[in-house]
């Protein structure tokens, strides 16, 4: 940190949060460190309840948190890809990573699910009995308010995914 607080455009403080952009940065940095074969994107507030939910990648992108207590241990909707997911580096690059333009809460997980579909890949999931997670209760983060533009942005994913992601400058 510099004197007077964190530099502008960081994820510290009360500025609007961009989870997806941070995941892209984390992926890029992790790949510099080692030749990883599987990368997990894991919300820190989710605790796995079943140790048979193996943290390994599959031939298709994996959504591991299919049954969260906050959703009554059911998938909230068919295309849901939030919480805990895993992709190989090749799968991640094929979909151009996460979008960089989702500031605030919501939308980026649905965007990546659409990218997976647009690239002809299926989402694999464990059974509801295996993919169970407990969410640690916490206050809503300041600076992470709902993104009011998320539904409009999601409607444009088909047109934006190829230039909004890992290849963006």
Coordinates of C-alpha atoms in Angstrom, one line a residue:
X1 CA 0.0 0.0 0.0
X2 CA 1.1 3.5 -0.7
X3 CA 0.8 6.3 1.9
X4 CA -2.8 7.5 2.0
X5 CA -4.3 4.1 1.3
X6 CA -4.5 1.6 -1.5
X7 CA -3.8 2.7 -5.1
X8 CA -6.9 3.4 -7.3
X9 CA -8.5 0.5 -9.0
X10 CA -7.6 -2.1 -6.4
X11 CA -10.0 -4.4 -4.7
X12 CA -9.3 -3.0 -1.2
X13 CA -11.5 -0.3 0.4
X14 CA -15.1 0.5 -0.6
X15 CA -14.7 0.7 -4.4
X16 CA -17.0 -1.4 -6.5
X17 CA -15.8 -4.9 -6.7
X18 CA -15.0 -6.9 -9.9
X19 CA -14.8 -10.6 -9.0
X20 CA -14.5 -11.9 -12.6
X21 CA -11.5 -9.6 -13.4
X22 CA -9.7 -10.8 -10.3
X23 CA -10.3 -14.4 -11.3
X24 CA -8.7 -13.7 -14.7
X25 CA -5.7 -12.1 -13.0
X26 CA -5.4 -15.0 -10.5
X27 CA -5.5 -17.5 -13.4
X28 CA -2.8 -15.6 -15.3
X29 CA -0.6 -15.4 -12.2
X30 CA -1.1 -19.1 -11.3
X31 CA -0.1 -20.2 -14.8
X32 CA 3.1 -18.2 -14.5
X33 CA 3.9 -20.2 -11.3
X34 CA 3.3 -23.7 -12.6
X35 CA 1.7 -25.8 -15.3
X36 CA -1.6 -26.4 -13.6
X37 CA -3.9 -29.0 -15.1
X38 CA -7.0 -27.9 -13.2
X39 CA -8.1 -24.6 -11.7
X40 CA -10.9 -24.2 -9.2
X41 CA -12.9 -21.0 -8.8
X42 CA -14.2 -21.2 -5.2
X43 CA -16.3 -18.7 -3.3
X44 CA -14.6 -18.4 0.1
X45 CA -17.9 -18.5 2.0
X46 CA -18.8 -22.1 0.8
X47 CA -17.8 -25.2 2.8
X48 CA -18.0 -28.6 1.1
X49 CA -20.1 -31.1 3.1
X50 CA -19.2 -34.3 1.3
X51 CA -15.6 -35.4 0.9
X52 CA -16.6 -37.6 -2.1
X53 CA -16.9 -34.3 -4.2
X54 CA -13.4 -34.7 -5.7
X55 CA -11.6 -31.5 -6.5
X56 CA -10.4 -32.6 -10.0
X57 CA -11.2 -31.4 -13.5
X58 CA -13.3 -33.4 -16.0
X59 CA -13.4 -33.5 -19.7
X60 CA -16.0 -30.8 -19.5
X61 CA -16.2 -27.7 -17.3
X62 CA -17.4 -28.7 -13.8
X63 CA -19.9 -27.1 -11.5
X64 CA -19.2 -28.6 -8.1
X65 CA -21.6 -26.7 -5.8
X66 CA -24.8 -28.1 -7.2
X67 CA -26.6 -28.2 -3.8
X68 CA -26.1 -25.3 -1.5
X69 CA -28.0 -24.9 1.8
X70 CA -28.9 -21.3 0.9
X71 CA -30.9 -22.7 -2.1
X72 CA -32.5 -25.5 -0.1
X73 CA -29.9 -28.0 -1.5
X74 CA -31.3 -27.6 -5.0
X75 CA -29.9 -26.0 -8.2
X76 CA -31.5 -22.6 -8.3
X77 CA -31.8 -22.8 -12.1
X78 CA -30.5 -25.0 -14.9
X79 CA -27.8 -22.7 -16.2
X80 CA -26.4 -21.8 -12.7
X81 CA -22.6 -22.1 -12.6
X82 CA -21.8 -20.1 -9.4
X83 CA -20.2 -21.0 -6.1
X84 CA -17.6 -23.6 -6.9
X85 CA -16.5 -24.5 -10.4
X86 CA -13.5 -26.1 -12.1
X87 CA -12.0 -25.8 -15.6
X88 CA -8.8 -27.0 -17.2
X89 CA -6.6 -24.2 -18.5
X90 CA -7.5 -25.2 -22.1
X91 CA -11.2 -25.0 -21.3
X92 CA -10.7 -21.6 -19.6
X93 CA -8.8 -20.1 -22.6
X94 CA -11.3 -21.6 -25.1
X95 CA -14.1 -19.5 -23.4
X96 CA -11.7 -16.5 -23.1
X97 CA -11.9 -16.7 -19.3
X98 CA -14.3 -14.6 -17.2
X99 CA -15.7 -11.3 -18.5
X100 CA -13.9 -8.2 -17.3
X101 CA -16.9 -5.8 -17.4
X102 CA -19.1 -7.0 -14.5
X103 CA -18.7 -4.5 -11.7
X104 CA -20.6 -5.2 -8.5
X105 CA -22.5 -8.4 -7.6
X106 CA -24.0 -10.7 -10.2
X107 CA -23.9 -11.9 -13.7
X108 CA -20.4 -13.1 -14.3
X109 CA -21.2 -16.8 -13.4
X110 CA -24.1 -16.8 -15.8
X111 CA -21.9 -15.2 -18.5
X112 CA -19.3 -17.9 -18.2
X113 CA -22.0 -20.6 -18.4
X114 CA -23.1 -19.0 -21.6
X115 CA -19.5 -19.0 -22.9
X116 CA -19.2 -22.7 -22.2
X117 CA -22.4 -23.4 -24.1
X118 CA -21.4 -21.2 -27.0
X119 CA -18.1 -23.2 -27.3
X120 CA -20.0 -26.5 -27.6
X121 CA -19.0 -27.7 -24.1
X122 CA -21.3 -29.2 -21.6
X123 CA -21.3 -28.5 -17.8
X124 CA -20.8 -31.6 -15.7
X125 CA -22.1 -31.8 -12.1
X126 CA -21.8 -34.3 -9.3
X127 CA -25.0 -35.7 -7.8
X128 CA -27.0 -33.6 -5.4
X129 CA -25.9 -35.9 -2.6
X130 CA -22.2 -35.3 -3.4
X131 CA -22.2 -31.6 -4.5
X132 CA -23.5 -30.3 -1.1
X133 CA -22.1 -27.0 0.4
X134 CA -22.9 -24.9 3.4
X135 CA -22.6 -21.1 3.1
X136 CA -21.1 -19.2 5.9
X137 CA -23.4 -16.4 6.8
X138 CA -22.0 -12.9 6.3
X139 CA -23.0 -9.3 5.7
X140 CA -23.3 -8.1 2.1
X141 CA -19.9 -6.6 1.1
X142 CA -19.8 -2.8 0.8
X143 CA -18.8 -1.9 -2.7
X144 CA -20.4 -5.1 -4.0
X145 CA -23.9 -3.9 -4.6
X146 CA -26.1 -5.6 -7.2
X147 CA -25.0 -4.8 -10.8
X148 CA -28.1 -3.2 -12.3
X149 CA -26.8 -3.7 -15.8
X150 CA -26.1 -7.4 -15.4
X151 CA -29.2 -8.7 -17.3
X152 CA -28.5 -6.3 -20.2
X153 CA -24.9 -7.4 -20.3
X154 CA -25.9 -11.1 -20.2
X155 CA -28.2 -10.6 -23.2
X156 CA -25.1 -9.4 -25.1
X157 CA -22.7 -12.3 -24.1
X158 CA -23.0 -13.9 -27.5
X159 CA -21.6 -10.7 -29.1
X160 CA -19.0 -9.8 -26.4
X161 CA -17.4 -13.0 -25.1
X162 CA -14.6 -13.1 -27.8
X163 CA -13.2 -9.7 -26.8
X164 CA -14.2 -9.4 -23.1
X165 CA -12.0 -11.7 -21.1
X166 CA -8.5 -13.0 -21.0
X167 CA -7.5 -11.4 -24.3
X168 CA -8.6 -7.9 -23.2
X169 CA -5.9 -5.3 -22.7

